Coordinates of C-alpha atoms and ligand atoms in Angstrom, one line a residue:
Chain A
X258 CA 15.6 -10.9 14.6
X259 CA 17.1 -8.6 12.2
X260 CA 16.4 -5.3 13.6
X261 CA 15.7 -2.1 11.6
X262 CA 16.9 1.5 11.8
X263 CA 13.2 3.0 9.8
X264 CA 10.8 3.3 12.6
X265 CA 13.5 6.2 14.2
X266 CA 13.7 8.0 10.9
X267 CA 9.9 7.3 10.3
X268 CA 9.0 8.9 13.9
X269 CA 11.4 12.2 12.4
X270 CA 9.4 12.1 8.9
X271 CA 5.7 12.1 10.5
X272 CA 6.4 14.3 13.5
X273 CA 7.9 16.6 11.1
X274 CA 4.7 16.1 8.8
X275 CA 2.4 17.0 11.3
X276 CA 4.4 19.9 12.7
X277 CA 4.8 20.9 9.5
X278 CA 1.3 20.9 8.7
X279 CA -0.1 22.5 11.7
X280 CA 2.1 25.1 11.9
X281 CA 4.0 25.9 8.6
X282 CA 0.8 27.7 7.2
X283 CA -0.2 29.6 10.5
X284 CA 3.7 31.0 10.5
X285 CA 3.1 31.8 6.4
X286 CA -0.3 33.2 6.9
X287 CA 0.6 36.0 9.3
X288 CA 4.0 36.5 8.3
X289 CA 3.7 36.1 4.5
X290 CA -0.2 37.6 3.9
X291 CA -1.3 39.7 7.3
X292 CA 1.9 41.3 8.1
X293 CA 3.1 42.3 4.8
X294 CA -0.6 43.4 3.4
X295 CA -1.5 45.2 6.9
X296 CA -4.1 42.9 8.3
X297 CA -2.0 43.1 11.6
X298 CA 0.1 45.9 12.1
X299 CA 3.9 44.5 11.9
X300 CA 5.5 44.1 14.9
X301 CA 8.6 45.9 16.2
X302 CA 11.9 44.1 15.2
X303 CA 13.3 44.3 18.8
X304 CA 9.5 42.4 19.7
X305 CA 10.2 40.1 17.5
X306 CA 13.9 39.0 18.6
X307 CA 12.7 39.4 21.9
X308 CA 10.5 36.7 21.5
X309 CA 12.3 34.5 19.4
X310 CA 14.7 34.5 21.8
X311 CA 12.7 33.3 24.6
X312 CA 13.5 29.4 25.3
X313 CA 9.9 28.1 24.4
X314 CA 10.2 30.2 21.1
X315 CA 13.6 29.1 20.5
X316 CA 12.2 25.1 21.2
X317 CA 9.2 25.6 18.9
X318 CA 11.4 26.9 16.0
X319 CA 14.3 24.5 16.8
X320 CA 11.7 21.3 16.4
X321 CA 9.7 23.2 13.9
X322 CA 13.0 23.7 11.2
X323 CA 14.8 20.3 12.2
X324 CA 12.1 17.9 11.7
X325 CA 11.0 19.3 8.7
X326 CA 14.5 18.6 7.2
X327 CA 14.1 15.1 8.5
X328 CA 10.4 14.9 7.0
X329 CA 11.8 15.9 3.4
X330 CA 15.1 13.9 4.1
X331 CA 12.9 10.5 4.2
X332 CA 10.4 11.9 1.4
X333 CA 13.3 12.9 -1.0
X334 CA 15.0 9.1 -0.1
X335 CA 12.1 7.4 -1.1
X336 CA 11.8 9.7 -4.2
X337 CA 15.1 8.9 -5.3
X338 CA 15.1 4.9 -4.5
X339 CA 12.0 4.3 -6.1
X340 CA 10.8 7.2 -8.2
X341 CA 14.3 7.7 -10.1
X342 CA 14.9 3.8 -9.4
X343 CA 18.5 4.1 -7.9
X344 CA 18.0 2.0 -5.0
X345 CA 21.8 0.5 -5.7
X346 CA 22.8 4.3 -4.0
X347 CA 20.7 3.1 -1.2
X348 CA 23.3 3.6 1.2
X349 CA 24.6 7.3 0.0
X350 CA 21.1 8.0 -0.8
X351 CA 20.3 7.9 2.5
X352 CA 23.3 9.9 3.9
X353 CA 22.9 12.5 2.0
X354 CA 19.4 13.0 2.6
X355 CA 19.5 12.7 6.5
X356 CA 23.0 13.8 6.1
X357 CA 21.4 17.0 4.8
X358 CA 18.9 17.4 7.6
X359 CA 21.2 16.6 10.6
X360 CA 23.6 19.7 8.8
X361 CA 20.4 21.6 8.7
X362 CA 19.4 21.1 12.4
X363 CA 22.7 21.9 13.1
X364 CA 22.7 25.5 11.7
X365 CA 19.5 25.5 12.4
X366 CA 20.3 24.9 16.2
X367 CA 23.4 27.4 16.0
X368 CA 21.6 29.9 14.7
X369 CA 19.2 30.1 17.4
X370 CA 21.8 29.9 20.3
X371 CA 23.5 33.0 18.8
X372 CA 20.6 34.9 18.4
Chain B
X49 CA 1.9 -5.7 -29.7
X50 CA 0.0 -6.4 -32.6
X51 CA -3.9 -6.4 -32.8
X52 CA -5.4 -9.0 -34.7
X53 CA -9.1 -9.3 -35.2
X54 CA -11.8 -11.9 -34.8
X55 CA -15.2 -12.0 -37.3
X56 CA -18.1 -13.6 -37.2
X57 CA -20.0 -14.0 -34.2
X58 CA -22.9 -16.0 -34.3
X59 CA -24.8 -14.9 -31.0
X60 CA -25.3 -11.0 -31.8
X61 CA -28.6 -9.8 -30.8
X62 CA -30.4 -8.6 -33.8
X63 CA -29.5 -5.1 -34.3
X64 CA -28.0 -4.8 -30.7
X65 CA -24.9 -2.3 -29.8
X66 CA -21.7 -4.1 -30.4
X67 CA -18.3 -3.2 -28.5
X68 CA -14.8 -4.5 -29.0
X69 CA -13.0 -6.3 -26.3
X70 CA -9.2 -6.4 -26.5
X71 CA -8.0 -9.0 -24.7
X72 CA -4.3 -10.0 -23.6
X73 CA -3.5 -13.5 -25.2
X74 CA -0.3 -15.5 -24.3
X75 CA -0.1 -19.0 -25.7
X76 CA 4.0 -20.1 -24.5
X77 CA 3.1 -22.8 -26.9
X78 CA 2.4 -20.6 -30.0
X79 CA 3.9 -17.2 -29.2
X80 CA 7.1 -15.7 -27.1
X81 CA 5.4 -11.9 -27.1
X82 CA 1.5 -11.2 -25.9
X83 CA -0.3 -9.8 -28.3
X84 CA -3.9 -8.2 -28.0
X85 CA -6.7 -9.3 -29.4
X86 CA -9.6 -7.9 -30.7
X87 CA -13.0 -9.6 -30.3
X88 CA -16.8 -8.2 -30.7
X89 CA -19.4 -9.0 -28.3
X90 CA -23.1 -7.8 -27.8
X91 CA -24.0 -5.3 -25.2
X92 CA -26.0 -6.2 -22.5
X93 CA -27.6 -3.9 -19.4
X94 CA -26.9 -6.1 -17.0
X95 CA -23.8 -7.4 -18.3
X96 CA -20.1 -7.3 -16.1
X97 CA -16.7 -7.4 -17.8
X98 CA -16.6 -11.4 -16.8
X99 CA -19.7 -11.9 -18.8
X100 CA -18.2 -10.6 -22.1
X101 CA -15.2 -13.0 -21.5
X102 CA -17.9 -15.8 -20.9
X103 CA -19.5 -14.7 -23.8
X104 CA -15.7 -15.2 -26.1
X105 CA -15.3 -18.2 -24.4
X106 CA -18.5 -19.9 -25.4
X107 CA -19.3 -18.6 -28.3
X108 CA -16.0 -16.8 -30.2
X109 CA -13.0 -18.6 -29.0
X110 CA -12.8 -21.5 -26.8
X111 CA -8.9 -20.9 -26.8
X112 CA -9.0 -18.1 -24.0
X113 CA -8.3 -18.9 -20.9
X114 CA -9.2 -17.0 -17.8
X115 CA -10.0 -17.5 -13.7
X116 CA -13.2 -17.1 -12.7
X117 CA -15.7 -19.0 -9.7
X118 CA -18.5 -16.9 -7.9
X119 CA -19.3 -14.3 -10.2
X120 CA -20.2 -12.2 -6.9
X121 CA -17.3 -10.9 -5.6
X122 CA -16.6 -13.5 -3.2
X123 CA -13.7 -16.0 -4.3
X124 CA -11.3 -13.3 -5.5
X125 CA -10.9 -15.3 -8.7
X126 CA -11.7 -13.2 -11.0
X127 CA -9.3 -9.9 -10.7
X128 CA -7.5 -8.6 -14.1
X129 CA -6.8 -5.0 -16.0
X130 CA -9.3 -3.6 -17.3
X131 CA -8.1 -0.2 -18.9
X132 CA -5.6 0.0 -16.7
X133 CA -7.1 -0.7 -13.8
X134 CA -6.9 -3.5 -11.4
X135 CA -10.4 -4.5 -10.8
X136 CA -12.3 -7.4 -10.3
X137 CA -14.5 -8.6 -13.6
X138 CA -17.4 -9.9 -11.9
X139 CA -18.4 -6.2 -10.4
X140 CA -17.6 -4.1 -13.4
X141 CA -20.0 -3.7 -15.6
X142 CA -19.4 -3.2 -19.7
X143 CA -22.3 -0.7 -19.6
X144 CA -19.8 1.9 -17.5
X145 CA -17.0 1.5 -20.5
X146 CA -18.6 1.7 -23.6
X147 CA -18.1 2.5 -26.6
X148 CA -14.9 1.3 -25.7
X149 CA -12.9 -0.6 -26.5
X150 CA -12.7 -2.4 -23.4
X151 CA -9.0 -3.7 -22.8
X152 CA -8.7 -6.3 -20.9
X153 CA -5.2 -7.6 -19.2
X154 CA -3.6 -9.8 -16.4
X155 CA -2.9 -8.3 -13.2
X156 CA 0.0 -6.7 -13.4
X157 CA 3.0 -7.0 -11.4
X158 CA 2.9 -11.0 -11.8
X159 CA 4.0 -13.4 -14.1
X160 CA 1.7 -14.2 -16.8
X161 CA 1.1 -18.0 -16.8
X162 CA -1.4 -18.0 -20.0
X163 CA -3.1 -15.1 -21.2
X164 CA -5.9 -13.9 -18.1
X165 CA -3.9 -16.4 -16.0
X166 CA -1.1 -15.3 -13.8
X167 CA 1.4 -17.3 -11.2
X168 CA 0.6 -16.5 -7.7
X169 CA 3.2 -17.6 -5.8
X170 CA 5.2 -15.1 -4.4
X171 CA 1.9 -14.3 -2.7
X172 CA 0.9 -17.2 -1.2
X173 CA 4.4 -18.1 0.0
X174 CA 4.0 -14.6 1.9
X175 CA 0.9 -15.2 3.4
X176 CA 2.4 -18.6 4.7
X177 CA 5.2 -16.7 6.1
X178 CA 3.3 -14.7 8.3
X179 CA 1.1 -17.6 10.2
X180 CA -2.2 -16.4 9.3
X181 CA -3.8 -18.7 12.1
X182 CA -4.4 -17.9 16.1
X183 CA -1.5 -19.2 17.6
X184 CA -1.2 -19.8 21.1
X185 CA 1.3 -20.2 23.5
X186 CA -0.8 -22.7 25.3
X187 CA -4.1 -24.8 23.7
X188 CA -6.9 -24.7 26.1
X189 CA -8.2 -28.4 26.0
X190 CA -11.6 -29.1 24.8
X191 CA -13.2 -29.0 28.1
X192 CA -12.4 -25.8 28.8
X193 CA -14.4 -24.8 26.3
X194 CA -14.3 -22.0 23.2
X195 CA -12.3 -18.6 23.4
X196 CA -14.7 -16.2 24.0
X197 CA -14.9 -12.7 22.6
X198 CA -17.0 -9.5 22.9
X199 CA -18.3 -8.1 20.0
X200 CA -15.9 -4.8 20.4
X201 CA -12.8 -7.4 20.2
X202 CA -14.2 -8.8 17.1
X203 CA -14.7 -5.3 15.9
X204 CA -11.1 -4.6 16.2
X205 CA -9.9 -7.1 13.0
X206 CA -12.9 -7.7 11.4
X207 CA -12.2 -5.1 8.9
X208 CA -9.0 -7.1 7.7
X209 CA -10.4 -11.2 7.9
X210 CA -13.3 -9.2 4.6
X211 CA -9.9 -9.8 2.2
X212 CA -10.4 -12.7 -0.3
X213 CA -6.7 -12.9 -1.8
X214 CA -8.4 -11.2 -5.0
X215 CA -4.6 -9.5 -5.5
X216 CA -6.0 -6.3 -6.9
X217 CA -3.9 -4.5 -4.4
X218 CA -0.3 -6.4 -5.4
X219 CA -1.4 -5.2 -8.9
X220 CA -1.9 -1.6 -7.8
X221 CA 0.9 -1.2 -5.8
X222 CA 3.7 0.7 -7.5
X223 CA 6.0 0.2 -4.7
X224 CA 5.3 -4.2 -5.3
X225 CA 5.8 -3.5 -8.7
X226 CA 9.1 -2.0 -8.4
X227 CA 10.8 -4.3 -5.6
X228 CA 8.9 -7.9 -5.9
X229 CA 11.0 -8.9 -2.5
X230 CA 7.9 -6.1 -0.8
X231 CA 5.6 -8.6 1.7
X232 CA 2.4 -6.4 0.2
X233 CA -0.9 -5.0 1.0
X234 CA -2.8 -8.0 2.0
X235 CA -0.1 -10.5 3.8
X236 CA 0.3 -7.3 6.4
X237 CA -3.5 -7.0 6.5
X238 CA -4.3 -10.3 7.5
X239 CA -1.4 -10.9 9.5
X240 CA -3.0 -7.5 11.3
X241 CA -6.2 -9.5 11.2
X242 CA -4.9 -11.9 13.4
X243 CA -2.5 -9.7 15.4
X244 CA -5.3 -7.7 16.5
X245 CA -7.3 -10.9 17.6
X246 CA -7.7 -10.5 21.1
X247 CA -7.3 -14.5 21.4
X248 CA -4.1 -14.7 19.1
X249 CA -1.1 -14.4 20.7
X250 CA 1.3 -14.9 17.6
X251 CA 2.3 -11.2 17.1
X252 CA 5.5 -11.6 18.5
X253 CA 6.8 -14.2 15.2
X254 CA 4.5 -12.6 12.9
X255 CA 6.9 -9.2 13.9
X256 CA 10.2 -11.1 13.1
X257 CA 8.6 -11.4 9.2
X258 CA 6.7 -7.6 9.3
X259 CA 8.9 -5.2 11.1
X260 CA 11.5 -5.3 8.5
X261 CA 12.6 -3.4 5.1
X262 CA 11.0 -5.6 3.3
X263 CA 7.9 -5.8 5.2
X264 CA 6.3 -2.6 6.3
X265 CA 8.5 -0.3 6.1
X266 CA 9.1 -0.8 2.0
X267 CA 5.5 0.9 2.1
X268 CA 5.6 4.7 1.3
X269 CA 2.1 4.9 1.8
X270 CA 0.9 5.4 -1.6
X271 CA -2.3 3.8 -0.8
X272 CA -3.5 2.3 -3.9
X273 CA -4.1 -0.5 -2.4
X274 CA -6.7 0.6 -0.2
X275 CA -8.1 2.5 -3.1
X276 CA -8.6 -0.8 -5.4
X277 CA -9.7 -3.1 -2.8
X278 CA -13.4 -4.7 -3.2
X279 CA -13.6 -5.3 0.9
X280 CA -12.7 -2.1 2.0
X281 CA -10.4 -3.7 4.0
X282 CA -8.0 -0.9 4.0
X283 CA -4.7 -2.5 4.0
X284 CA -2.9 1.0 3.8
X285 CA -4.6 1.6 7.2
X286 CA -3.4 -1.4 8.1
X287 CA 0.2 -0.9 7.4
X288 CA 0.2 2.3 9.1
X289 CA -1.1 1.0 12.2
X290 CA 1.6 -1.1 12.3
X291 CA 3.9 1.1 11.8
X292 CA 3.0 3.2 14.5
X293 CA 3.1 0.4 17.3
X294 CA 6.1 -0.9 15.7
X295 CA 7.9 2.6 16.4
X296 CA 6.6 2.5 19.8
X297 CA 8.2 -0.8 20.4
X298 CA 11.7 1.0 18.8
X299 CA 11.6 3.6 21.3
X300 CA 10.3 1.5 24.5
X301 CA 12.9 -0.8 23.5
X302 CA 15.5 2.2 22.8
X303 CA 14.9 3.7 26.6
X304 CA 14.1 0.3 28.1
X305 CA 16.4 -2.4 27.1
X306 CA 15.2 -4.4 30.0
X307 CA 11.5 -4.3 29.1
X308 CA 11.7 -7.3 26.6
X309 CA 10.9 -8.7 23.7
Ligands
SF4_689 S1 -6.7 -6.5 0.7 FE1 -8.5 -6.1 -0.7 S2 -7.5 -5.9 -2.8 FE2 -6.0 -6.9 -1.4 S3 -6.3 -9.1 -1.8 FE3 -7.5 -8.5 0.0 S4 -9.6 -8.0 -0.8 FE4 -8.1 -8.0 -2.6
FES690 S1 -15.7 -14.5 -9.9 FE1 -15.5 -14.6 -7.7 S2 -14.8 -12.6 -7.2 FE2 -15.3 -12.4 -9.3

């Protein structure tokens, strides 16, 4: 049987949809809208690195930022292929968009190791 | 496409509401373009879409040719355009379109073979492809009786044996339209129907046809096909179900090469 590379990328593009879903407006609620207009009194910068820096923290925003590159990497693909109709790019289509969220996850990934 | 109009129509009712029907005419014979034409029929409360095209038929034009058989929603016969949308003719009624005009066009997606008509193929070479039938890996002989099954296990494909090959959801899809080579809505549906029958054990060779880039995983789940359908079978739903055991299988398969199939 011919076997096919889309159910891995699919797993990344609706594991990053629901992450992204559940978490992306809870993180944009109380740092975009509570924090900055005082419904919770803003937390200490040291706090805050302290707890970014501990591991489940560093997990949560490691999956968190990584698949939700992979989730717009497959979206964006399929944008391209069919909405712009350039499916004979197929191939650098597709590494540039995962191409772009593996680069991502990487810096995404250094960043949180250095911090 | 030019609009040409018909006169004269004997039947009207006597002072009766009149709306214009523009209908999709391809002759191969006569013309190498469609054109629309225009044709007036009476309003009627109780009338459907399929009735008006009755009505041209009979009385207006006997030229036009069209696919029809229940007129209740059963045979999947009659699906076209209508405004744009893929529907079947038999359940929409003229009443919810006037004044109109009412346009009225093959499903789209497919090759026209005469006006209403169109060549449906592709579609049934698909459904072939994917064995819609319970196949066993052994026959029980006669003697040993019928497969039995609860009511739960019927509940678990029922939803997908309600399609009756009406198309609307080949028309719909954007994602058909644009790459024809796409195994569609209804072929993965009712190869689910059977995949999901607890006495079918054919899943395995319908896989080889589904699990590919041109069967589910073309879909980008814009779900228009669940959206048109008459049955409610939900093929979109279907699709995604598959998907998710099919990446299952990926990753068992991935961390347990031994495990098989
Ligand atoms: S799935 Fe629905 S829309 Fe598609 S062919 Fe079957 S009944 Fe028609
Ligand atoms: S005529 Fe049979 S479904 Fe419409």
């Amino acid at each position: 049987m011919k076997t096919t590379i889309e159910p891995f990328w699919w797993s990344l593009f609706g594991a990053g949809g629901t992450l992204a879903a559940l978490f992306i407006p809870i993180t944009l609620i109380i740092n975009g809208l509570a924090i900055p207009l005082g419904w919770l009194d803003a937390p200490a910068y040291e706090n805050v690195l302290q707890l970014a820096r501990h591991p489940l923290a560093r997990t949560y925003l490691f999956l968190l930022i990584s698949l939700s590159f992979y989730h717009w990497a497959h979206r964006f693909r399929f944008t391209l292929y069919d909405g712009l109709q350039l499916k004979h790019l197929n191939l650098l289509i597709a590494v540039i968009c995962y191409g772009g969220a593996t680069v991502g996850t990487i810096a995404a990934g250094y960043t949180l190791i250095n911090l | 496409m030019a609009v040409d109009s018909l006169a004269g129509n004997a039947a009207v009712v006597a002072g009766g509401e009149m709306v214009t029907l523009e209908v999709f005419r391809y002759r191969p014979e006569e013309e190498t373009e469609p054109v629309y034409q225009a044709y007036e029929v009476p309003v009627h409360k109780d009338w459907v879409v399929l009735d008006a095209l009755n009505h041209i038929k009979d009385h207006l034009d006997g030229t036009l040719s069209f696919r029809w058989s229940c007129r209740m929603g059963v045979c999947g016969s009659c699906g076209m355009m209508v405004n744009g949308d893929a529907t079947l003719t038999c359940a929409t009624f003229v009443e919810s379109l006037l004044p109109g005009p009412i346009r009225v066009g093959p499903l789209e997606n497919f090759p026209v073979v005469r006006d209403l008509i169109i060549e449906m193929n592709d579609f049934m070479e698909k459904l072939e492809s994917v064995k819609p039938w319970i196949i066993r890996d052994e026959e029980k002989s006669l003697e040993d009786g019928a497969y039995l099954q609860t009511p739960a296990q019927l509940a678990d494909f029922k939803q997908f044996s309600m399609c009756i090959n009406c198309l609307l959801c080949y028309a719909a899809c954007p994602v058909y339209g644009l790459e024809p080579s796409f195994t569609g809505p209804a072929v993965i549906a009712l190869a689910q129907r059977y995949n999901l029958d607890s006495r079918d054990q054919g899943a395995g060779e319908r896989n080889a046809i589904l699990n590919t880039d041109e069967g589910i995983w073309q879909c980008t789940l814009v779900g228009e096909c669940s959206v048109v359908c008459p049955k409610d079978v939900d093929p979109a739903a279907a699709i995604q179900r598959y998907k998710v055991s099919s990446t299952l299988q990926w990753y068992q398969k991935l961390l347990m090469p031994w495990s098989g199939k």
